[in-house]
Coordinates of C-alpha atoms and ligand atoms in Angstrom, one line a residue:
M1 CA 22.4 29.4 115.8
C2 CA 21.5 30.6 119.2
G3 CA 18.4 29.7 121.3
I4 CA 16.0 31.4 123.9
V5 CA 14.0 30.0 126.4
A6 CA 11.8 32.3 128.9
A7 CA 9.0 31.7 131.4
V8 CA 6.4 33.4 133.7
A9 CA 4.8 30.9 135.6
Q10 CA 3.6 29.7 138.9
R11 CA 6.5 27.5 140.3
N12 CA 10.2 27.8 140.2
V13 CA 11.3 28.3 136.5
Q14 CA 15.0 27.5 136.8
D15 CA 14.9 23.8 135.7
I16 CA 12.3 24.8 132.9
L17 CA 14.7 27.3 131.7
L18 CA 17.5 24.8 132.1
E19 CA 16.2 21.8 130.4
G20 CA 14.5 24.2 127.6
L21 CA 18.6 25.3 126.9
K22 CA 19.8 21.7 126.7
R23 CA 17.2 20.9 124.0
L24 CA 18.2 24.0 122.1
E25 CA 21.9 23.2 122.4
Y26 CA 21.9 21.6 119.3
R27 CA 21.4 25.1 117.4
G28 CA 24.4 26.7 118.8
Y29 CA 26.5 25.9 121.7
D30 CA 29.6 28.1 122.5
S31 CA 28.1 29.7 125.9
A32 CA 25.0 30.1 128.0
G33 CA 23.3 31.9 130.5
M34 CA 20.0 32.7 132.5
T35 CA 18.7 35.6 134.7
V36 CA 16.0 34.8 137.1
F37 CA 13.9 37.4 139.1
S38 CA 15.2 35.8 142.4
D39 CA 15.0 37.2 146.0
G40 CA 13.9 40.6 144.7
V41 CA 16.5 41.3 142.0
L42 CA 17.4 40.3 138.5
T43 CA 20.4 37.5 139.3
R44 CA 22.2 36.0 136.5
H45 CA 24.6 33.0 135.8
R46 CA 26.7 32.5 132.8
A47 CA 29.1 30.2 131.4
L48 CA 31.5 29.5 128.5
G49 CA 30.8 26.1 126.7
K50 CA 28.0 23.9 126.8
V51 CA 25.0 24.4 128.9
A52 CA 26.2 21.8 131.1
A53 CA 28.7 24.3 132.5
L54 CA 25.9 26.5 133.6
A55 CA 24.1 23.7 134.9
A56 CA 27.2 23.3 137.3
R57 CA 27.1 26.9 137.9
L58 CA 23.5 26.4 139.3
D59 CA 24.2 23.3 141.2
A60 CA 26.5 25.5 143.1
A61 CA 24.7 28.4 143.3
A62 CA 20.8 28.0 142.6
L63 CA 18.6 30.8 140.5
P64 CA 15.1 30.2 142.5
G65 CA 12.4 32.5 141.0
F66 CA 8.9 32.4 139.0
S67 CA 10.3 34.3 136.1
G68 CA 13.2 34.2 133.9
V69 CA 15.1 34.5 130.1
A70 CA 17.9 32.2 129.5
H71 CA 19.7 31.9 126.3
T72 CA 22.5 29.5 124.3
R73 CA 24.7 31.5 122.1
W74 CA 26.7 30.8 118.8
A75 CA 29.0 33.7 118.8
T76 CA 28.3 36.5 115.8
H77 CA 29.8 39.6 117.4
G78 CA 32.6 38.9 119.7
K79 CA 34.3 35.9 120.6
P80 CA 32.8 33.1 122.6
S81 CA 33.6 34.1 126.6
E82 CA 31.5 34.6 129.7
A83 CA 30.9 38.2 129.1
N84 CA 29.8 37.9 125.6
A85 CA 27.2 35.3 126.6
H86 CA 23.2 36.1 127.5
P87 CA 21.5 37.5 129.0
H88 CA 22.8 41.0 128.8
H89 CA 21.8 43.6 131.7
S90 CA 21.6 47.3 131.9
S91 CA 22.5 47.9 135.5
D92 CA 20.3 45.3 137.5
Q93 CA 17.5 47.0 135.8
V94 CA 16.9 45.3 132.6
A95 CA 17.6 41.5 131.1
V96 CA 17.7 40.9 127.5
V97 CA 18.3 37.3 125.2
H98 CA 18.5 37.9 121.5
N99 CA 18.9 35.9 118.7
G100 CA 19.9 37.1 115.2
I101 CA 22.0 40.4 114.4
I102 CA 21.4 44.1 114.9
E103 CA 22.8 45.6 112.0
N104 CA 22.8 49.2 113.1
Y105 CA 24.4 48.4 116.5
E106 CA 27.7 50.4 116.4
R107 CA 25.7 53.7 115.9
I108 CA 23.4 53.2 118.7
K109 CA 26.1 52.2 121.1
D110 CA 28.0 55.4 120.0
N111 CA 24.6 57.6 121.4
L112 CA 24.2 55.5 124.5
Q113 CA 27.9 55.7 125.5
G114 CA 27.3 59.4 125.0
S115 CA 24.8 59.1 127.5
G116 CA 26.8 57.4 130.1
Y117 CA 25.9 53.9 129.9
E118 CA 28.7 51.5 130.1
F119 CA 29.4 48.3 127.9
Y120 CA 30.6 45.3 129.1
S121 CA 30.6 42.7 126.0
Q122 CA 31.5 43.1 122.7
T123 CA 27.9 41.8 121.5
D124 CA 25.2 43.7 119.3
T125 CA 22.7 42.6 121.6
E126 CA 24.0 44.8 124.6
V127 CA 22.5 47.6 123.2
I128 CA 18.9 46.6 123.5
A129 CA 19.2 46.2 127.1
H130 CA 20.5 50.0 127.6
L131 CA 17.6 51.0 125.0
V132 CA 14.7 49.4 127.2
A133 CA 16.3 50.8 130.2
E134 CA 16.5 54.6 128.9
K135 CA 12.8 54.3 127.8
Q136 CA 12.0 53.1 131.3
A137 CA 13.7 55.8 133.0
E138 CA 11.1 57.7 131.0
G139 CA 8.7 56.2 132.7
L140 CA 7.5 53.4 130.1
S141 CA 6.5 50.1 131.1
L142 CA 8.5 47.3 129.8
F143 CA 6.1 46.6 127.2
E144 CA 6.1 50.0 126.0
A145 CA 9.6 50.8 126.1
T146 CA 10.1 47.5 124.1
Q147 CA 7.7 48.6 121.7
Q148 CA 9.3 51.7 121.2
I149 CA 12.8 50.9 120.8
V150 CA 12.6 48.0 118.2
N151 CA 11.6 50.3 115.6
G152 CA 15.0 51.8 115.7
L153 CA 17.0 47.9 115.4
G154 CA 17.8 47.5 112.0
G155 CA 18.8 43.8 111.4
A156 CA 17.1 40.7 112.7
Y157 CA 16.0 39.5 115.9
A158 CA 14.2 37.5 118.4
L159 CA 14.1 39.1 121.8
G160 CA 13.2 38.2 125.4
V161 CA 13.5 40.9 127.9
M162 CA 12.6 41.1 131.5
C163 CA 13.2 44.0 134.1
A164 CA 13.2 44.5 137.7
A165 CA 10.6 46.9 138.0
E166 CA 7.9 44.5 136.8
P167 CA 9.0 41.0 138.1
G168 CA 6.2 38.9 136.7
V169 CA 6.7 40.1 133.0
V170 CA 8.4 38.9 129.9
V171 CA 8.4 40.5 126.7
G172 CA 9.2 39.2 123.3
A173 CA 9.5 40.7 120.0
R174 CA 10.2 39.0 116.5
Q175 CA 11.7 40.3 113.5
G176 CA 13.4 37.7 111.3
S177 CA 14.1 35.3 114.0
P178 CA 11.5 32.6 114.9
L179 CA 9.7 33.0 118.1
V180 CA 7.0 31.0 119.8
V181 CA 4.8 31.4 122.9
G182 CA 4.3 28.3 124.6
V183 CA 0.6 28.2 126.2
G184 CA 0.7 26.9 129.7
I185 CA -2.4 26.3 132.4
N186 CA -1.7 30.0 134.2
E187 CA 1.4 30.4 132.8
A188 CA 3.5 31.1 129.9
F189 CA 6.6 30.7 128.0
L190 CA 8.6 31.7 124.7
A191 CA 11.3 30.0 122.7
S192 CA 12.9 30.3 119.5
D193 CA 12.2 26.5 118.9
P194 CA 8.9 24.7 120.3
L195 CA 11.0 21.8 121.0
A196 CA 12.6 23.5 123.9
L197 CA 9.3 23.6 125.7
L198 CA 7.7 20.5 125.3
P199 CA 8.1 19.4 128.9
V200 CA 5.8 22.0 130.0
T201 CA 3.4 22.3 126.8
D202 CA 2.5 21.2 123.5
R203 CA 0.5 24.5 122.7
F204 CA 2.0 27.2 120.6
I205 CA 1.7 30.5 119.0
Y206 CA 3.8 31.1 116.4
L207 CA 4.4 34.8 116.4
E208 CA 4.5 36.6 113.0
E209 CA 7.1 39.2 111.7
G210 CA 6.8 42.5 113.7
D211 CA 4.7 41.1 116.8
L212 CA 5.7 42.1 120.3
V213 CA 4.0 39.9 123.0
E214 CA 3.9 40.3 126.7
L215 CA 3.5 37.2 129.2
R216 CA 2.2 38.4 132.6
E217 CA 1.3 36.1 136.0
Q218 CA -1.6 33.6 135.5
G219 CA -0.8 32.9 132.1
A220 CA -1.7 36.1 130.7
I221 CA -0.4 36.8 126.8
R222 CA -1.0 39.7 124.8
I223 CA -0.1 40.3 121.4
V224 CA 0.4 43.4 119.2
D225 CA 1.4 43.6 115.7
R226 CA 3.9 45.6 113.7
H227 CA 1.2 48.2 113.7
G228 CA 0.6 48.4 117.7
N229 CA -3.0 46.6 117.0
G230 CA -3.8 44.1 119.5
V231 CA -4.4 40.7 117.7
E232 CA -5.5 37.1 118.3
R233 CA -3.0 34.7 117.0
A234 CA -4.4 30.9 116.6
I235 CA -3.0 28.4 119.2
D236 CA -1.2 25.2 117.6
T237 CA -1.1 21.8 118.9
F238 CA 2.5 20.1 118.6
E239 CA 1.9 17.2 116.8
H240 CA 5.6 15.4 116.6
G241 CA 5.5 14.2 119.9
D242 CA 8.3 14.6 122.4
G243 CA 10.0 11.3 121.9
A244 CA 12.4 13.1 118.9
A245 CA 14.1 15.0 122.0
S246 CA 15.9 12.1 123.6
K247 CA 18.3 9.6 122.0
G248 CA 16.5 6.3 123.2
E249 CA 18.6 3.3 122.4
Y250 CA 21.0 5.2 120.2
R251 CA 24.7 6.8 121.4
H252 CA 24.0 9.5 119.1
Y253 CA 20.9 11.6 117.8
M254 CA 22.7 11.4 114.6
L255 CA 22.6 7.5 114.7
K256 CA 19.0 7.6 115.9
E257 CA 17.9 9.8 113.3
I258 CA 19.7 7.6 110.2
F259 CA 18.1 4.5 111.7
E260 CA 14.5 6.4 111.8
Q261 CA 14.6 6.5 107.8
P262 CA 12.4 4.0 106.8
K263 CA 9.8 5.1 109.2
V264 CA 9.9 9.2 108.4
I265 CA 10.2 7.9 104.3
E266 CA 6.9 6.3 104.7
A267 CA 5.4 9.2 106.7
A268 CA 6.5 11.4 104.0
L269 CA 4.5 8.9 101.4
E270 CA 1.4 8.7 103.6
G271 CA -1.6 9.8 102.1
R272 CA 0.0 11.4 98.9
L273 CA 0.0 8.2 96.4
S274 CA -2.8 6.8 95.2
A275 CA -3.0 3.3 93.5
N276 CA -0.9 4.0 90.6
S277 CA -0.4 7.7 90.7
V278 CA 0.9 10.6 92.9
L279 CA -1.7 13.0 94.3
V280 CA -0.9 16.5 93.1
E281 CA -3.4 17.9 96.2
S282 CA -0.8 17.0 98.2
F283 CA 0.8 20.1 97.8
G284 CA -2.7 21.9 98.2
P285 CA -5.7 23.2 96.5
D286 CA -3.6 25.6 94.1
A287 CA -1.0 23.2 93.1
Q288 CA -2.6 21.4 90.0
A289 CA -3.0 25.2 88.6
L290 CA 0.4 26.1 89.3
F291 CA 2.2 23.0 88.3
Q292 CA 0.2 23.3 84.9
R293 CA 1.6 26.6 84.3
T294 CA 5.0 25.4 85.4
R295 CA 7.8 25.8 82.6
Q296 CA 10.7 26.1 84.5
V297 CA 11.6 25.8 88.1
H298 CA 14.3 27.6 90.3
I299 CA 15.6 25.7 93.3
I300 CA 17.0 27.8 96.2
A301 CA 18.7 26.1 99.5
C302 CA 21.8 25.9 101.7
G303 CA 24.0 23.0 102.9
T304 CA 22.3 19.4 102.8
S305 CA 18.9 21.1 101.5
Y306 CA 21.0 22.6 98.3
H307 CA 22.2 19.2 97.6
A308 CA 18.7 17.7 97.5
G309 CA 17.9 20.2 95.1
L310 CA 20.8 19.0 92.8
V311 CA 19.3 15.8 92.7
A312 CA 15.8 17.0 92.0
R313 CA 17.3 18.8 89.0
Y314 CA 18.2 15.4 87.4
W315 CA 14.6 14.1 88.1
L316 CA 12.6 17.2 87.3
E317 CA 14.2 17.5 83.7
R318 CA 14.5 13.5 83.0
Y319 CA 10.7 12.7 84.4
A320 CA 9.0 16.0 84.2
G321 CA 10.5 17.5 81.0
V322 CA 11.3 20.9 82.8
P323 CA 14.6 22.7 83.1
V324 CA 15.5 23.4 86.2
Q325 CA 18.1 25.8 87.8
V326 CA 19.3 25.1 91.4
E327 CA 21.1 27.7 93.2
V328 CA 22.8 28.0 97.0
A329 CA 20.8 31.1 98.5
S330 CA 23.7 33.1 99.5
E331 CA 24.4 33.4 95.9
Y332 CA 21.1 33.7 94.5
R333 CA 19.9 36.4 96.7
Y334 CA 22.7 38.8 95.3
R335 CA 22.5 38.4 91.7
H336 CA 19.8 39.6 89.3
P337 CA 18.3 36.4 88.1
V338 CA 16.6 36.3 85.0
V339 CA 13.0 34.8 85.5
P340 CA 11.9 33.2 82.3
E341 CA 7.9 33.2 81.8
G342 CA 6.3 30.3 83.8
T343 CA 9.2 29.9 86.5
L344 CA 8.0 28.2 89.8
F345 CA 10.5 29.2 92.7
V346 CA 11.1 26.3 95.3
S347 CA 12.6 26.9 98.6
L348 CA 14.2 23.7 100.4
S349 CA 14.7 24.0 104.1
Q350 CA 14.7 21.6 107.0
S351 CA 14.4 24.3 109.5
G352 CA 12.7 26.7 107.4
E353 CA 14.4 29.5 109.2
T354 CA 17.6 29.7 107.1
A355 CA 18.3 33.1 106.9
D356 CA 19.6 33.0 103.8
T357 CA 16.9 30.9 102.2
L358 CA 14.4 33.1 103.5
A359 CA 15.8 36.1 102.1
A360 CA 16.0 34.6 99.0
L361 CA 12.3 33.8 99.1
R362 CA 11.2 37.4 99.8
F363 CA 13.5 38.5 97.1
A364 CA 11.8 36.3 94.5
K365 CA 8.6 37.5 95.5
T366 CA 9.5 40.6 93.9
L367 CA 10.2 39.0 91.0
D368 CA 8.2 37.4 88.1
Y369 CA 8.0 34.2 89.7
I370 CA 4.2 32.4 89.0
G371 CA 4.5 31.4 92.5
S372 CA 6.5 29.8 95.5
L373 CA 6.7 26.4 96.7
A374 CA 8.4 25.6 100.5
I375 CA 9.7 22.0 101.0
C376 CA 10.3 22.1 104.8
N377 CA 10.2 20.1 107.6
V378 CA 9.0 22.8 110.3
P379 CA 5.2 23.5 110.1
G380 CA 4.9 27.2 111.1
S381 CA 8.2 28.2 110.2
S382 CA 8.6 31.5 108.6
L383 CA 9.5 30.0 105.1
V384 CA 6.1 27.9 105.1
R385 CA 4.2 30.7 106.2
E386 CA 5.7 33.1 103.2
S387 CA 5.3 31.1 100.3
D388 CA 2.2 30.0 98.4
I389 CA 2.1 26.6 98.4
T390 CA 4.1 24.0 100.9
L391 CA 4.8 20.4 101.7
M392 CA 6.2 19.1 104.8
T393 CA 8.6 16.4 104.5
R394 CA 7.3 15.0 108.0
A395 CA 10.8 14.1 108.9
G396 CA 10.3 15.0 113.2
P397 CA 12.5 17.1 114.7
E398 CA 16.1 16.5 113.7
I399 CA 18.6 17.2 116.6
G400 CA 21.9 16.2 115.2
V401 CA 23.4 19.1 113.3
A402 CA 24.8 17.2 110.4
S403 CA 21.3 16.3 108.3
T404 CA 20.2 13.2 107.5
K405 CA 16.2 12.3 107.7
A406 CA 16.0 15.7 106.8
F407 CA 17.5 14.9 103.7
T408 CA 15.9 11.8 102.7
T409 CA 12.7 13.3 103.3
Q410 CA 13.5 16.1 101.0
L411 CA 14.2 13.7 98.4
V412 CA 11.1 11.8 98.9
A413 CA 9.1 15.2 98.5
L414 CA 11.1 16.2 95.6
M415 CA 10.2 13.1 93.8
L416 CA 6.8 13.7 94.6
L417 CA 7.1 17.1 93.0
T418 CA 8.6 15.5 89.7
L419 CA 6.0 13.3 89.6
S420 CA 3.0 15.8 90.5
V421 CA 4.5 18.4 87.7
S422 CA 4.4 15.4 85.2
K423 CA 0.9 14.8 86.0
A424 CA -0.5 18.2 86.2
K425 CA 1.1 18.6 82.6
G426 CA -0.8 15.9 81.6
Q427 CA 2.5 13.8 80.9
A428 CA 3.5 10.5 82.2
E429 CA 2.2 9.4 85.7
Y430 CA 5.2 6.6 86.1
P431 CA 3.2 3.8 88.0
D432 CA 6.8 2.1 88.3
I433 CA 8.5 4.5 90.4
I434 CA 5.1 4.9 92.7
A435 CA 5.5 1.2 93.2
A436 CA 9.0 1.8 94.0
L437 CA 8.6 4.6 96.3
R438 CA 5.8 2.0 98.4
T439 CA 8.8 -0.5 98.8
L440 CA 11.5 2.2 99.8
P441 CA 11.2 2.1 103.4
E442 CA 11.7 -1.7 103.3
V443 CA 14.3 -1.5 100.9
C444 CA 16.3 1.5 103.3
Q445 CA 15.9 -1.0 106.3
R446 CA 17.8 -3.8 104.3
V447 CA 20.7 -1.2 103.6
L448 CA 20.8 0.0 107.5
A449 CA 21.2 -3.6 108.3
L450 CA 24.5 -3.3 106.6
D451 CA 25.5 -1.2 109.5
R452 CA 28.0 -3.6 111.2
Q453 CA 29.8 -3.8 107.7
I454 CA 30.0 -0.3 107.1
E455 CA 31.5 0.4 110.5
I456 CA 34.2 -2.3 109.7
L457 CA 34.9 -0.3 106.7
S458 CA 35.2 2.9 108.7
Q459 CA 38.4 1.8 110.1
A460 CA 40.1 2.5 107.0
F461 CA 39.5 6.2 107.2
A462 CA 40.1 7.2 110.9
E463 CA 43.8 8.1 110.1
K464 CA 43.2 9.4 106.9
H465 CA 43.0 13.2 106.2
H466 CA 41.8 13.6 102.8
A467 CA 38.8 11.3 100.9
L468 CA 37.3 11.8 97.3
F469 CA 33.9 10.9 96.6
L470 CA 32.6 10.2 93.0
G471 CA 29.2 9.7 91.3
R472 CA 27.7 10.3 88.3
G473 CA 24.5 11.5 87.2
A474 CA 22.1 11.9 90.0
H475 CA 24.6 10.5 92.2
Y476 CA 27.3 13.2 91.9
P477 CA 25.1 15.4 94.3
I478 CA 24.9 12.2 96.4
A479 CA 28.8 12.3 96.6
L480 CA 28.5 16.0 97.5
E481 CA 26.7 15.0 100.3
G482 CA 28.7 12.2 101.3
A483 CA 31.6 14.2 101.3
L484 CA 29.7 17.1 103.3
K485 CA 29.1 14.6 105.8
L486 CA 32.4 13.1 106.5
K487 CA 33.7 17.0 106.8
E488 CA 31.1 18.1 109.0
I489 CA 31.4 15.3 111.7
S490 CA 35.1 13.6 111.3
Y491 CA 36.6 17.1 109.9
I492 CA 38.4 15.0 107.5
H493 CA 38.6 16.9 104.4
A494 CA 36.5 15.5 101.5
E495 CA 35.8 16.6 98.0
A496 CA 33.4 15.4 95.7
Y497 CA 33.6 15.3 92.0
P498 CA 31.5 14.0 88.9
A499 CA 33.5 10.6 88.3
G500 CA 34.0 12.0 84.6
E501 CA 36.1 14.9 85.7
L502 CA 38.5 13.1 87.4
K503 CA 41.0 13.2 84.6
H504 CA 40.9 17.0 84.5
G505 CA 42.5 17.6 87.7
P506 CA 41.6 15.3 91.0
L507 CA 43.2 12.2 89.4
A508 CA 46.5 14.4 90.2
L509 CA 45.8 13.7 94.2
V510 CA 45.1 10.0 93.8
D511 CA 48.1 7.7 95.5
S512 CA 47.9 4.8 98.1
E513 CA 47.2 7.2 100.8
M514 CA 43.9 8.6 99.2
P515 CA 40.6 6.9 100.0
V516 CA 38.5 7.1 96.7
I517 CA 34.3 6.7 97.7
S518 CA 32.4 5.8 95.0
V519 CA 28.6 4.8 94.5
A520 CA 27.9 2.7 91.4
P521 CA 24.3 1.8 90.9
N522 CA 22.9 -0.2 88.0
D523 CA 22.2 2.8 85.8
D524 CA 23.1 3.5 82.3
L525 CA 26.2 5.5 83.5
L526 CA 27.6 2.3 85.0
E527 CA 30.2 1.1 82.3
K528 CA 31.2 4.8 82.3
L529 CA 31.9 4.8 85.9
K530 CA 33.5 1.4 85.9
S531 CA 36.3 3.1 83.6
N532 CA 36.6 5.9 85.7
L533 CA 37.1 3.2 88.8
Q534 CA 39.9 1.9 86.8
E535 CA 41.7 5.3 86.3
V536 CA 41.8 5.5 90.3
R537 CA 43.1 1.6 90.6
A538 CA 45.7 2.5 88.0
R539 CA 47.1 5.3 90.3
G540 CA 47.3 3.2 93.3
G541 CA 44.2 4.9 94.6
Q542 CA 42.1 2.7 97.3
L543 CA 38.5 2.3 96.4
F544 CA 35.7 1.9 98.4
V545 CA 32.6 1.2 96.3
F546 CA 28.8 1.4 97.4
A547 CA 27.6 -0.8 94.4
D548 CA 24.0 -2.3 93.1
E549 CA 24.0 -6.1 93.5
S550 CA 23.9 -6.8 90.2
V551 CA 26.6 -4.8 88.5
G552 CA 29.6 -7.1 89.0
I553 CA 32.1 -5.3 90.6
N554 CA 34.1 -7.6 92.4
A555 CA 36.2 -7.0 95.8
Q556 CA 40.0 -7.2 95.1
E557 CA 42.9 -5.9 97.0
D558 CA 42.2 -2.5 96.3
I559 CA 38.7 -2.5 95.8
R560 CA 36.5 -2.9 98.8
V561 CA 32.7 -3.2 97.5
L562 CA 29.5 -3.1 99.7
T563 CA 26.7 -4.6 97.4
L564 CA 23.2 -2.6 98.1
P565 CA 19.8 -4.3 97.1
H566 CA 18.4 -3.4 93.6
V567 CA 16.2 -0.3 93.6
H568 CA 14.4 1.5 90.7
E569 CA 17.1 4.1 89.2
A570 CA 15.2 6.9 90.0
L571 CA 15.3 6.1 93.8
A572 CA 18.8 5.0 93.7
P573 CA 20.2 8.2 94.6
L574 CA 18.0 8.0 97.9
L575 CA 19.5 4.7 98.8
Y576 CA 22.7 5.4 98.2
T577 CA 22.6 8.2 100.4
L578 CA 22.4 5.9 103.6
P579 CA 25.8 3.9 103.5
L580 CA 27.7 7.3 103.1
Q581 CA 25.7 8.7 106.3
L582 CA 26.5 5.9 108.0
L583 CA 30.0 5.8 106.8
S584 CA 30.8 9.2 108.3
Y585 CA 29.0 8.5 111.4
H586 CA 31.3 5.5 112.1
V587 CA 34.5 7.3 111.0
A588 CA 33.8 10.2 113.3
V589 CA 33.0 7.9 116.2
L590 CA 36.3 6.4 116.0
K591 CA 37.9 10.0 115.7
G592 CA 36.0 10.8 118.9
T593 CA 34.7 13.9 117.5
D594 CA 31.5 15.6 118.8
V595 CA 29.0 13.8 116.4
D596 CA 25.7 15.4 117.4
Q597 CA 27.6 18.9 117.6
P598 CA 30.5 19.4 115.4
R599 CA 32.8 22.4 116.2
N600 CA 31.8 25.9 114.6
L601 CA 28.3 24.4 113.2
A602 CA 24.8 25.1 113.8
K603 CA 21.8 23.4 112.9
S604 CA 19.8 26.3 112.0
V605 CA 21.7 29.4 110.6
T606 CA 19.3 32.2 111.3
V607 CA 21.8 34.9 110.4
E608 CA 23.4 35.7 107.2
Ligands
G6P1 C1 23.2 24.4 108.6 C2 23.0 22.9 109.0 C3 23.1 22.0 107.5 C4 21.8 22.3 106.9 C5 22.1 23.7 106.5 C6 20.6 24.3 105.7 O1 24.3 24.6 107.7 O2 24.2 22.5 109.8 O3 22.8 20.6 108.3 O4 21.8 21.4 105.6 O5 22.0 24.8 107.6 O6 19.5 24.1 106.6 P1 18.1 24.2 106.3 O7 17.5 24.1 107.8 O8 17.5 25.3 105.4 O9 17.6 22.8 105.7

């Protein structure tokens, strides 16, 4: 989604802001802009398109100065255009960058227009600039003005505000959208994601809901909470390192992140297993008692994370004997869910900032759950801070919009949850699955070695407009995820079905033009799956099968088969995800799409 960077420094901030924007581009990217206090005035450049377009403007006319605010935009109110790009100004007095949505902006806009303020954009953000200017005209400081006006803003926001009257000051506010303060040496920064600021600091303050912060010269930082009381917030050191923000030897972040999976799966397991068992305390000191009381689980998530939740349903029911419901957050939050006694609420999110998932958690906290668990990749994110217990997936920053390593590490975390619930309830401890988990990084490595073969396979898809993915059991969600990946980055229409449903409709679509992709691990549904594949062959469909080396499905004219190493049945969904990721990647590269930043999508959807 949108990204904010702001700085008050002892050096020229233009390049710090620009580098920050480049690093945030993966979140949303239809336009970008920057305002710097330069030569005694607030000076702004904005450009439609990628950050590179803004960089070209800056090459032509630099914006040197010691303080500034900058933004990448993903349109919500008003189409992508230069006029709608942030920062928004009130005259040349106030500049604002904003993530989120101001729900009551129309009424505020009417009032401001009544007072003579002119509007130059269709955004909800512009009202904030005028509101601050109006308060400043009454004699308030930038901090006081911002503090007063945020109370009247409905919806969600993270803000960065500066004004011509106080050149060395930037004010930030957070309500419903993430914002961090970067603590430098005699300088201070703001950003919607710490990644943006890693070239200048690794020390961060994660603001809390309702916090207002003032950055001043010499690195002075003042924070007040939602009640207006001065507060000290802890400074955390960012531990992921900065390597994640570069592509290294890879052509795209997505490919890099696919190939990082053995390493991050290992990281996700580290310190969480004993010789033959899972360490329940990986979920925190309260987990044992909570899991003991768990009689049901409700899992809520969006997008790829939702697919991870669907896999977990098969696991938790089969291996921990606990009934599970899985639902997308945007539906759940507006239902009237019935919460049976002893139900644990589990939210899954790579970013921990997805608006619907966060709203679902907050809603769940008003219901009769025994507790909330967040499985998340971003420490310090809202979801993590607001849940009772948490487990970090340790995938490291994921830049490609299409989620890959975040998904497989979520699956690892969900298997750890399955084993932990079973163990805490005094049931089986599954040493066989534990042993298989340990070998998983190495088996994944062997699957990734099939990359070249998958690349060759991908040529059959480049001219296609549709594709069908089939799976059974816990591999049905893997088929869903495979179809999502293909449509996200190659724009080929793809659907997934449980293979047993084929004859209830989708079979009508199958002809010699329709590629049908199936995953065929060696499990107790294999024979049934084989019959389903015959149904496709009989209609002339082109089959692409990813199969366990032992299942005996042979390549023929109308079936192309890629064999995968054998893995414990429980972990097969994780392994079979990898070739589907690589397939989508190579198809997208052949089609020439923007793999890391597919059209119309954003990495972290912080609006509803
Ligand atoms: C967006 C991203 C997806 C992601 C989904 C949920 O749609 O493009 O890749 O799966 O949000 O994000 P989360 O951070 O909550 O896992």
